[in-house]
Short mmCIF file of C-alpha atoms in Angstrom, two decimals:
data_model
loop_
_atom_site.label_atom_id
_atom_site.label_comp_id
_atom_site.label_asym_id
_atom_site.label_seq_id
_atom_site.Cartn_x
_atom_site.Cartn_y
_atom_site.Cartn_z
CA UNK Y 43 30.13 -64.25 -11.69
CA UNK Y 44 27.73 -65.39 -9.07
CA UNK Y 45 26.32 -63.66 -6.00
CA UNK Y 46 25.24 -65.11 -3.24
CA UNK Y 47 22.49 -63.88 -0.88
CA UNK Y 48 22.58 -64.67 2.48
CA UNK Y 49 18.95 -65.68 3.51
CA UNK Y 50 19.39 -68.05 6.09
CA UNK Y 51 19.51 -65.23 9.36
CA UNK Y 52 16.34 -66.02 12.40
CA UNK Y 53 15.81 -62.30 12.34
CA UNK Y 54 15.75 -62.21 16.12
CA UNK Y 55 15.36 -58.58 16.31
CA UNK Y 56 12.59 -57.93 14.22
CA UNK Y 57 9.77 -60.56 16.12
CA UNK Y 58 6.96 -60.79 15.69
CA UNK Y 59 6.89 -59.90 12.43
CA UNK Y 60 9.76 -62.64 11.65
CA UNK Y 61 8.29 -65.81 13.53
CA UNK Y 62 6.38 -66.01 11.00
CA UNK Y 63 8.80 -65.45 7.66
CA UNK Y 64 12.60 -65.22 7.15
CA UNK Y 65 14.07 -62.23 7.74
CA UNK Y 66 14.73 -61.22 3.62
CA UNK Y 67 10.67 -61.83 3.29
CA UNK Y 68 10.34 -58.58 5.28
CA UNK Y 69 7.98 -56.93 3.31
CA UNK Y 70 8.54 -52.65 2.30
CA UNK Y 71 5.82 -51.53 0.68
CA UNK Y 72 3.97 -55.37 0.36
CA UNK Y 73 7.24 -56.41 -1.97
CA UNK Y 74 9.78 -58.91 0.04
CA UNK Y 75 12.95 -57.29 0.23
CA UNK Y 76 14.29 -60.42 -1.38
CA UNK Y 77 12.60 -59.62 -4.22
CA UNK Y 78 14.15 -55.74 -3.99
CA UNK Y 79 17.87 -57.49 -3.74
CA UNK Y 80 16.78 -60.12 -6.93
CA UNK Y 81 15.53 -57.16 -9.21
CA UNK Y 82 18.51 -55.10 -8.56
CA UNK Y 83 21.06 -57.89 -9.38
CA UNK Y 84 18.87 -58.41 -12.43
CA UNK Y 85 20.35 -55.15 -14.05
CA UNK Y 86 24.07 -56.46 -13.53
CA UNK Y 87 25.28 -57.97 -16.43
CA UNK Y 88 28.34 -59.58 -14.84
CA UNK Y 89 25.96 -62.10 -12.72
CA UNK Y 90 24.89 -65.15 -14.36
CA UNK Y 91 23.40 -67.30 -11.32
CA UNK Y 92 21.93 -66.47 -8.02
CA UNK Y 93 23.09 -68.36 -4.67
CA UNK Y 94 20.24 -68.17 -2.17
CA UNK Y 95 21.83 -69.49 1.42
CA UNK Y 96 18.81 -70.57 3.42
CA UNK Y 97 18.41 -72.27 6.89
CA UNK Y 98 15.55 -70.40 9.07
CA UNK Y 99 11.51 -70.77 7.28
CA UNK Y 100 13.75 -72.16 3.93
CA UNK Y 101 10.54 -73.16 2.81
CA UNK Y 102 9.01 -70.36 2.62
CA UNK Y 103 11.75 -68.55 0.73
CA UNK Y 104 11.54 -71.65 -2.26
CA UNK Y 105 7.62 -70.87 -2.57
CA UNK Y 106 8.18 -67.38 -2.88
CA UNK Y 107 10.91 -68.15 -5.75
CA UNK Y 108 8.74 -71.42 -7.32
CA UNK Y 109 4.87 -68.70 -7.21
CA UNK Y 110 6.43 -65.31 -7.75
CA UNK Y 111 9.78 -65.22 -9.25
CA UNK Y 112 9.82 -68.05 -12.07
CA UNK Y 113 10.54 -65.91 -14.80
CA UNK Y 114 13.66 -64.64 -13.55
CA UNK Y 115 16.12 -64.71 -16.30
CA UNK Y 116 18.42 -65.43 -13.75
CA UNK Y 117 19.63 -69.05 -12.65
CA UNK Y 118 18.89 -69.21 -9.18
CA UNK Y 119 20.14 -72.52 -7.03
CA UNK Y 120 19.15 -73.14 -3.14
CA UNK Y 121 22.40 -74.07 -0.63
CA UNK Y 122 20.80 -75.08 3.25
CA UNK Y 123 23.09 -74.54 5.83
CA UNK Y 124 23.00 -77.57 7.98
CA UNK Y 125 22.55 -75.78 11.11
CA UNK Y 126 23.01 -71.96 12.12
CA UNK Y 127 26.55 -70.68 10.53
CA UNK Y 128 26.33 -66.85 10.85
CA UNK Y 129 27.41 -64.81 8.22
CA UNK Y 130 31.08 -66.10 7.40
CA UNK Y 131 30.08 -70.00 7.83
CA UNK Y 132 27.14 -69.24 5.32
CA UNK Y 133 29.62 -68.24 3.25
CA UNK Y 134 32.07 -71.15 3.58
CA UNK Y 135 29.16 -72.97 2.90
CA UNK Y 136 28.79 -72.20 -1.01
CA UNK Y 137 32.32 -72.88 -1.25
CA UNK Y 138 31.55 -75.50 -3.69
CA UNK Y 139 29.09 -73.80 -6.03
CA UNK Y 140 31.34 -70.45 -6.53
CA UNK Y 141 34.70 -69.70 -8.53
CA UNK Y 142 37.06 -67.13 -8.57
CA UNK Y 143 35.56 -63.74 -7.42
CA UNK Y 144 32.09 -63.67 -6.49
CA UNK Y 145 29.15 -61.23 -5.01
CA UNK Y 146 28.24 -61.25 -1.51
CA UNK Y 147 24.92 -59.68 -0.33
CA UNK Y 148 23.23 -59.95 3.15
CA UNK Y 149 19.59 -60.49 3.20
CA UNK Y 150 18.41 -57.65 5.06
CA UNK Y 151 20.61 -54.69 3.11
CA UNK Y 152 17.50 -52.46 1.69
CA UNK Y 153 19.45 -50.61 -0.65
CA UNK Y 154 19.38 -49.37 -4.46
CA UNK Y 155 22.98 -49.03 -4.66
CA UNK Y 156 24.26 -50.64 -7.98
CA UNK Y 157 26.08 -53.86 -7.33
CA UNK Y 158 28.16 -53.62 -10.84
CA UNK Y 159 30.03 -50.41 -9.14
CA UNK Y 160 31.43 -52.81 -6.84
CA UNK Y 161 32.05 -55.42 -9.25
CA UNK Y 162 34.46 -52.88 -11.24
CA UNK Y 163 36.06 -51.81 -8.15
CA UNK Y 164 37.04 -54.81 -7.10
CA UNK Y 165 38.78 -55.60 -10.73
CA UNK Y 166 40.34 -52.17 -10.29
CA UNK Y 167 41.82 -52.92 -7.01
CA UNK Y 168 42.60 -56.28 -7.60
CA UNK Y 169 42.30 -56.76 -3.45
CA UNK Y 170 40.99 -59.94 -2.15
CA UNK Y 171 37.72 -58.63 -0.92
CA UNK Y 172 35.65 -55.34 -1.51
CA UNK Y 173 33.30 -54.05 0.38
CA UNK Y 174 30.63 -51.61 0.10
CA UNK Y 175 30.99 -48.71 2.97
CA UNK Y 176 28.35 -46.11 3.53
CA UNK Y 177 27.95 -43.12 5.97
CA UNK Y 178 25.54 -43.47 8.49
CA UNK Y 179 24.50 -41.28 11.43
CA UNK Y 180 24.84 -43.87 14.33
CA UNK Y 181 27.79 -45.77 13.45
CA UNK Y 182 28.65 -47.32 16.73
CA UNK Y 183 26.04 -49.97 15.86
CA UNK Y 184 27.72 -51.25 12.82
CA UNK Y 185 31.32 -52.42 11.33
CA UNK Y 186 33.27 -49.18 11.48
CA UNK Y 187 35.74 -48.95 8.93
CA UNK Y 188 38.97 -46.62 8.10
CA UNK Y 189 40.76 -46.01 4.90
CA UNK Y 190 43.39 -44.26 3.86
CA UNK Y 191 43.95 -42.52 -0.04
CA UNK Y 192 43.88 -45.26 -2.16
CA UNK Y 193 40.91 -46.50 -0.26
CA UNK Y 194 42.76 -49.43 1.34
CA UNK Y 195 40.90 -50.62 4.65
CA UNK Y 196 43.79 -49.56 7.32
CA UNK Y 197 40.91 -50.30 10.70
CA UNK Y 198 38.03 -52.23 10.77
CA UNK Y 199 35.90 -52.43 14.26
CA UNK Y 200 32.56 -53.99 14.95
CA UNK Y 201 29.77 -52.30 16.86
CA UNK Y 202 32.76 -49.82 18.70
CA UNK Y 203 31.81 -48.31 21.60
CA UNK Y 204 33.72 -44.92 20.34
CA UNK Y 205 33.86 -45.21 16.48
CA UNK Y 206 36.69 -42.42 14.88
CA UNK Y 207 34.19 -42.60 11.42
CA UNK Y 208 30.75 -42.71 10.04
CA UNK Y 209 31.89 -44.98 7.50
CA UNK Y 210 30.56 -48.17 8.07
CA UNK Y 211 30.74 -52.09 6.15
CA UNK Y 212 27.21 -52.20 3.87
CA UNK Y 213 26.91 -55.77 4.08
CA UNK Y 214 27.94 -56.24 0.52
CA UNK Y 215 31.19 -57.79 -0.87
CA UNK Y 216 33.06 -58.99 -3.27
CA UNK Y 217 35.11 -61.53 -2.10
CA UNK Y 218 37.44 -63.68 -4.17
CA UNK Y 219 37.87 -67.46 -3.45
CA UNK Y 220 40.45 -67.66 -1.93
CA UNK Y 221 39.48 -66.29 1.69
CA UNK Y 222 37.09 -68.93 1.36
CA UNK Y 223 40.47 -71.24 2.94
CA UNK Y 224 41.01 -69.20 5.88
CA UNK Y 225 37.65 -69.91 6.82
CA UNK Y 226 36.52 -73.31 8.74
CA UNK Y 227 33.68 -75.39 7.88
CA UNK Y 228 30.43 -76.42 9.29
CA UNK Y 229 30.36 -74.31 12.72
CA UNK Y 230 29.54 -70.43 13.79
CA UNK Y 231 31.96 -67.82 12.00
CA UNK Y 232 31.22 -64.34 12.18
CA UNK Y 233 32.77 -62.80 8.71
CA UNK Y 234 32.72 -59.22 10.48
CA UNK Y 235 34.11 -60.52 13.45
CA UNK Y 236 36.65 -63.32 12.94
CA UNK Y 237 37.49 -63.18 8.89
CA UNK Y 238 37.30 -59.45 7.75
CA UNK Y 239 39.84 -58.07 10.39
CA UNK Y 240 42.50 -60.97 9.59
CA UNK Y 241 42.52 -59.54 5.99
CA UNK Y 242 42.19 -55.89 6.90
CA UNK Y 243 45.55 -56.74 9.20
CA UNK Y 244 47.10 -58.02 5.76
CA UNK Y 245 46.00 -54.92 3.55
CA UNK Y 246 44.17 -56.77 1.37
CA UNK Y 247 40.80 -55.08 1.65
CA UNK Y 248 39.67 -51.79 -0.29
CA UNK Y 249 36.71 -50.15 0.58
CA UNK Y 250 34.25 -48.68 -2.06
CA UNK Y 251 31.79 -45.75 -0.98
CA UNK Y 252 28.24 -45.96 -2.12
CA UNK Y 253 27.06 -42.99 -4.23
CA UNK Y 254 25.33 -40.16 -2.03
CA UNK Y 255 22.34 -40.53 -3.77
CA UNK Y 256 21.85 -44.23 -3.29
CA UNK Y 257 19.88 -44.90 0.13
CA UNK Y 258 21.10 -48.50 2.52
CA UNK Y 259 19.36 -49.25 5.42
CA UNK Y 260 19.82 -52.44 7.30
CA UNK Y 261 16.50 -54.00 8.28
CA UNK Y 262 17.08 -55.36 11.55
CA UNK Y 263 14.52 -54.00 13.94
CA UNK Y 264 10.93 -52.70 13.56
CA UNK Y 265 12.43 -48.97 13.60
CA UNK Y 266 14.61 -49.85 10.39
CA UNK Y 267 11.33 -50.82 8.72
CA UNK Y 268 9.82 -47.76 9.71
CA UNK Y 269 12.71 -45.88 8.14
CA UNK Y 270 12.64 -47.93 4.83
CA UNK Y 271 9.20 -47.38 4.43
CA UNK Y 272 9.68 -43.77 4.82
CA UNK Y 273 12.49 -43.67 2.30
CA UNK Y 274 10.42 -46.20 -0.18
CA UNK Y 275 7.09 -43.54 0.00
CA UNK Y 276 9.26 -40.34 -0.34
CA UNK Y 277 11.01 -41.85 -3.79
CA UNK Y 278 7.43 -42.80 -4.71
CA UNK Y 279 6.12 -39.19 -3.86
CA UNK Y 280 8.56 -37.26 -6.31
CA UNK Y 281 7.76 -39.85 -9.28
CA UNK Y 282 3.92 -39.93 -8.56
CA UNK Y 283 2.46 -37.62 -6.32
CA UNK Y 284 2.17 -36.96 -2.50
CA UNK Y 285 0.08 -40.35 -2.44
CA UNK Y 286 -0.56 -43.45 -4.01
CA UNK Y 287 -3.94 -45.51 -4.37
CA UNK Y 288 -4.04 -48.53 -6.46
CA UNK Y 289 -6.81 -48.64 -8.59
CA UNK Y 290 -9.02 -51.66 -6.89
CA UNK Y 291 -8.96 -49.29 -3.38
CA UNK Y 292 -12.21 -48.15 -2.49
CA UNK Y 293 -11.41 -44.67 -0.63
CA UNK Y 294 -14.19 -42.29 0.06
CA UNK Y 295 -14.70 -38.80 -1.01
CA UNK Y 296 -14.60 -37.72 2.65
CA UNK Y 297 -11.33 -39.97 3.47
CA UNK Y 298 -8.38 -37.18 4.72
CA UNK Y 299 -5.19 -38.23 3.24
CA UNK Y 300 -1.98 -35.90 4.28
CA UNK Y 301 0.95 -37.28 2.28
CA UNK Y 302 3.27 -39.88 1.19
CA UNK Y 303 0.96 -42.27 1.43
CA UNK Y 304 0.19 -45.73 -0.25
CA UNK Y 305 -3.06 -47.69 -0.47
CA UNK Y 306 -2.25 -51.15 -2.22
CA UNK Y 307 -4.56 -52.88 -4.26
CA UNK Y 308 -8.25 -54.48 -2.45
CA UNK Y 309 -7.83 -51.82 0.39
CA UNK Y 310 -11.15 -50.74 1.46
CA UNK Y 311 -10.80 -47.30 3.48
CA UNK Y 312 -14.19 -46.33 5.54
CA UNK Y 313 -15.69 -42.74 5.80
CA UNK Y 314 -14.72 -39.97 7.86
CA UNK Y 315 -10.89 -41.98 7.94
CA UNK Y 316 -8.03 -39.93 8.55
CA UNK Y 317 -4.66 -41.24 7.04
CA UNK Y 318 -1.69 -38.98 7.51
CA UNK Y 319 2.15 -39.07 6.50
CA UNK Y 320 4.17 -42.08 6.13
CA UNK Y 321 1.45 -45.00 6.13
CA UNK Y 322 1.10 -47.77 4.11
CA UNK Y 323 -2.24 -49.70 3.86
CA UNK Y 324 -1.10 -53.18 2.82
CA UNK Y 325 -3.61 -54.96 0.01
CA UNK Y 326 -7.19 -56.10 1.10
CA UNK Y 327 -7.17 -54.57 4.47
CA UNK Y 328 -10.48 -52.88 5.34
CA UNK Y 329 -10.03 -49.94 7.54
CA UNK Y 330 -13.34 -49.07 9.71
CA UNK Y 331 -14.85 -45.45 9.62
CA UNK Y 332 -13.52 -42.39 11.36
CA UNK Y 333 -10.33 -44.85 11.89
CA UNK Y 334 -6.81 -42.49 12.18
CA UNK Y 335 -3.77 -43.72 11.32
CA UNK Y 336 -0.26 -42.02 11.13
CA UNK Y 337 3.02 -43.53 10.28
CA UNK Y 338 1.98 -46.57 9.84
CA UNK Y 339 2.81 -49.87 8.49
CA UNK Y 340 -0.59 -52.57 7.46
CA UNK Y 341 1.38 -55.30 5.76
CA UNK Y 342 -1.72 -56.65 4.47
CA UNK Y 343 -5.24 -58.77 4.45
CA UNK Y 344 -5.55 -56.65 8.34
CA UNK Y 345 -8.90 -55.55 9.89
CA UNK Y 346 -8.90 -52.02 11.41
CA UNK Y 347 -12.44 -51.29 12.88
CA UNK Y 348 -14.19 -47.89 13.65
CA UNK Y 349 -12.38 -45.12 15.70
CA UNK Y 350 -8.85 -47.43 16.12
CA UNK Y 351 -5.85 -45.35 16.21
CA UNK Y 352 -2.88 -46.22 14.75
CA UNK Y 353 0.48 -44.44 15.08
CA UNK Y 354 4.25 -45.33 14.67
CA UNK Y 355 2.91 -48.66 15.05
CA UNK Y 356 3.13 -51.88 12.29
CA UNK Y 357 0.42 -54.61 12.03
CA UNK Y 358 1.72 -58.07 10.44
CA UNK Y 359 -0.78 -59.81 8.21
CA UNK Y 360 -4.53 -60.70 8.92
CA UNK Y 361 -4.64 -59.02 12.02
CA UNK Y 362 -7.82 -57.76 13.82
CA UNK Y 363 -7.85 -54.55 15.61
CA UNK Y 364 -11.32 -53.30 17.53
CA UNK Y 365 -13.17 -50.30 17.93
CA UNK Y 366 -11.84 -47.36 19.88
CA UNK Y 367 -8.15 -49.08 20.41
CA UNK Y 368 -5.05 -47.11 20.53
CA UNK Y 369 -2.07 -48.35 19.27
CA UNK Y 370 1.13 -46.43 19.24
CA UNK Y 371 4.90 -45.81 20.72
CA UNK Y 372 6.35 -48.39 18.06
CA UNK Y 373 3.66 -51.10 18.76
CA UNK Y 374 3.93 -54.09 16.70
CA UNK Y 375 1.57 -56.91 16.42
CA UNK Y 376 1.97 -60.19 15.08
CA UNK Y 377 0.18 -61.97 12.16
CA UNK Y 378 -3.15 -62.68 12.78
CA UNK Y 379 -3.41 -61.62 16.28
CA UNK Y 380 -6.82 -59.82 17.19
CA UNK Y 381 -6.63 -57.07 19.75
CA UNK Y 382 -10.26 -56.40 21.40
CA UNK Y 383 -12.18 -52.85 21.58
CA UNK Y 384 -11.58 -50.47 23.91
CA UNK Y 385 -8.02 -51.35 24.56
CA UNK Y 386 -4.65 -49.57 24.64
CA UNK Y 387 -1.16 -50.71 23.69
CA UNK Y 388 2.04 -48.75 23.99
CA UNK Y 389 4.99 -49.91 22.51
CA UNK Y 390 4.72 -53.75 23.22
CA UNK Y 391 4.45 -56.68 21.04
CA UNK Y 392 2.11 -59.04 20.24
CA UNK Y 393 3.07 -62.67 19.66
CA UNK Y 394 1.37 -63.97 16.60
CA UNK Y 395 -2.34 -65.10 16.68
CA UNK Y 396 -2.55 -63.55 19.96
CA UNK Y 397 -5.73 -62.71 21.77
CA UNK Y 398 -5.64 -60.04 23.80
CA UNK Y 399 -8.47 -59.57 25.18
CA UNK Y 400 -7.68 -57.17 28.75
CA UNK Y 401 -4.53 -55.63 29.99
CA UNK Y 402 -2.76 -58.38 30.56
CA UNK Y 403 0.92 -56.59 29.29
CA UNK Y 404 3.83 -56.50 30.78
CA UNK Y 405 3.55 -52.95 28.57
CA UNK Y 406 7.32 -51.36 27.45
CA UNK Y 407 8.28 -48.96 30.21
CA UNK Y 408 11.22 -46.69 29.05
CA UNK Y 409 13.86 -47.20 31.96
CA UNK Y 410 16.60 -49.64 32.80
CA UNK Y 411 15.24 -53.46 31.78
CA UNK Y 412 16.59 -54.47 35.51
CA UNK Y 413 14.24 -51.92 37.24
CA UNK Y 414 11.20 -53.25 35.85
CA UNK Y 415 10.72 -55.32 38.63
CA UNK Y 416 7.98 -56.04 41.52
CA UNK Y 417 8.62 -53.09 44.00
CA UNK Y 418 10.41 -51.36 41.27
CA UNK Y 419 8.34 -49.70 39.33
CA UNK Y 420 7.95 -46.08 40.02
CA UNK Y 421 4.45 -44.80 41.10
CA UNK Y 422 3.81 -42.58 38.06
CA UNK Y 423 4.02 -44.16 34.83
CA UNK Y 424 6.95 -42.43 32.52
CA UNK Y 425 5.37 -42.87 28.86
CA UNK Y 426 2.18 -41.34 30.83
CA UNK Y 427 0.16 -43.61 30.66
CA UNK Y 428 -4.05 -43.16 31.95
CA UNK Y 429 -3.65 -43.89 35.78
CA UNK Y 430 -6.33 -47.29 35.51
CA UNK Y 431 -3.88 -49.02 32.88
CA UNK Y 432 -0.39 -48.56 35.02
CA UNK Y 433 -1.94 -49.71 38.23
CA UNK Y 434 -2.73 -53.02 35.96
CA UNK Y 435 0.33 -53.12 34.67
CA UNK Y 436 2.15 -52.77 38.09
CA UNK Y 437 -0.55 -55.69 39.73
CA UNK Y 438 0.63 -57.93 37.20
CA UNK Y 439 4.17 -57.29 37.56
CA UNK Y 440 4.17 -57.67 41.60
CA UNK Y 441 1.93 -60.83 40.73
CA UNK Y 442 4.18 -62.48 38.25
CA UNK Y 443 7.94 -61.00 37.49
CA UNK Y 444 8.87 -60.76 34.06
CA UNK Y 445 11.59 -63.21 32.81
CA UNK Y 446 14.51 -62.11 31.36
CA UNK Y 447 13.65 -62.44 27.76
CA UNK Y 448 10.04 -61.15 28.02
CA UNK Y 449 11.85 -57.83 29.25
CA UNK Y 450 14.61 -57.87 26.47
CA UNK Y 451 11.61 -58.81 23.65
CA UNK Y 452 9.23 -56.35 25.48
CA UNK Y 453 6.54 -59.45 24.91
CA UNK Y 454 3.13 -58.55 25.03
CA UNK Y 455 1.55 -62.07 26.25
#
């Protein structure tokens, strides 16, 4: 059988952090989650090749397989989508390459779910897809799904506004061939939106429910990546202690580490540093003394100097942050962008190799995008704000209005 990852995706969502790699390079705990989705197909027996469908930063996901992954036992072949095909013309795509039934995995499902559960399933049911279903807490922002006894799908809704389950499509299918010809080729076709219902409507899709003990998160925003880091460090904590240090980290006697925690290899943590629950220190970063950081993500290779604090905020790699800057309410800055001392940055983001040098943000204001306009803005600043960095923030807004996209992307320019 073959599986087929679908790694082609822009990742819009998660910018910065994906202008500069495809969305299944999204590191958790410095490993790609490509990597993550290739070790866990590994362990299925049934799979003999891998199907990697690329488009966006391809070339970045070949040097990753040609430097880090060539002893994969695994045949692995490369299909480029011509142009952008969502999920269900990716698919249509391989048609070529696959036969009978075959694995279908998206590239951002963080999950350690065991694909050869849903490989018997599908032989079991003998339907013409299976798919993976999960419970999830916020299901309005995924494929809802209903079933009825013998697990038939009977409903299938995307993204409903007032969803009758918690049961929601994983991402993860098993598909045989033959909805491959209800499909057309070479243009946009969303599989959730414009295949999967036609079959649903012909009762010839069977859900399967992930084990309760297996975790699935879908990495599409900065808050996902929070929550898969949190999941990745708690598994780590019950297997090797409240925290992890690799041994090449240099961490002082007098560092305060409050746990899970993981310092990756190189890290150099200065004295008097205070590193509390949920970070990860990505390799070869250097973190400045008396530096706190909380809940947060350093991919790598970063630059933290003395007295920054970071929390509920992710750095991409090589960036430079200076002394006595605050960064927190879900910052995230792009790769190799510098922020300068003194400074303080709530919930934007920063474009990557960014300068910012003064408060020059159109920073994220938690109301209605359409009232953050000139003459709009209310006089005292909601997230609370010091008094000096709203009024600059409220200049620049009656100076020069914020486009449409800059308020949807919550920029930091």
């Amino acid at each position: 059988m073959k599986a087929v990852i679908l790694a082609g995706g822009f990742g819009t969502r998660l910018r910065p952090l994906s202008s500069t790699r495809p969305k299944p390079m999204i590191p958790v705990l410095g490993k790609p989650n490509l990597q993550y989705l290739l070790e866990s197909i590994e362990r299925v027996p049934e799979i003999d090749e891998v199907i990697l469908s690329v488009h966006y930063m391809r070339g970045e996901i070949r040097e990753f397989i040609d430097e880090k992954m060539g002893e994969y036992p695994k045949s692995i072949k490369f299909v480029n989508d011509p142009m952008p095909l969502e999920t269900g013309g990716a698919i249509k795509n391989v048609e070529d390459y696959v036969e009978d039934d075959f694995l279908v995995i998206y590239g951002d499902v963080f999950t350690d779910f065991n694909f050869g559960e849903l490989i018997a399933a599908h032989k079991e049911s003998g339907a013409l897809i299976t798919v993976a279903v999960t419970k999830v807490y916020d299901p309005e922002s995924y494929g809802v799904i209903e079933t009825d006894g013998e697990s038939r799908v009977t409903h299938f809704e995307e993204k409903p506004r007032r969803p009758k389950t918690n049961l929601v499509d994983a991402g993860i299918y098993v598909l045989n061939r033959k909805v491959l010809e209800d499909i057309p080729k070479n243009r946009e076709v969303y599989f959730e939106r414009e295949v999967l219902p036609k079959f649903v409507a012909s009762g010839e899709v069977y859900a399967h429910k992930m084990p309760r003990e297996n975790y699935w998160i879908d990495l599409g925003t900065p808050e996902d990546l929070f929550y898969a880091h949190q999941v990745a460090l708690d598994r780590i904590s019950k297997e090797n202690g409240y925290y992890t240090i690799k041994e090449t980290a240099e961490v002082p006697e007098d560092v305060e580490i409050q746990g899970p925690v993981y310092i990756d290899e190189g890290a150099k943590i200065g004295h008097g540093v205070k590193i509390k629950a949920y970070t990860y220190i990505g390799p070869n970063t250097v973190v400045g003394d008396r530096a706190y950081l909380k809940r947060a993500i350093l991919i790598g290779n970063d630059i933290i100097k003395e007295r920054a604090e970071l929390k509920d905020s992710i750095l991409g790699e090589g960036v430079v942050v200076g002394k006595n800057v605050i960064l927190k309410e879900n910052a995230v800055v792009g790769d190799y962008a510098k922020i300068y001392d003194d400074l303080v940055i709530y919930g934007a983001k920063v474009l990557p190799w960014k300068k910012v040098e003064e408060y020059e943000a159109f920073i994220k204001i938690k109301l209605d995008p359409t009232k953050v306009r000139p003459g709009a803005t209310p006089d005292h600043c909601p997230l609370g704000l010091p008094e000096c960095i709203y009024k600059k923030f409220r200049a620049i807004a009656g100076e020069k209005p914020p486009c449409d996209e800059c308020i949807e992307n919550q920029w930091l320019f």
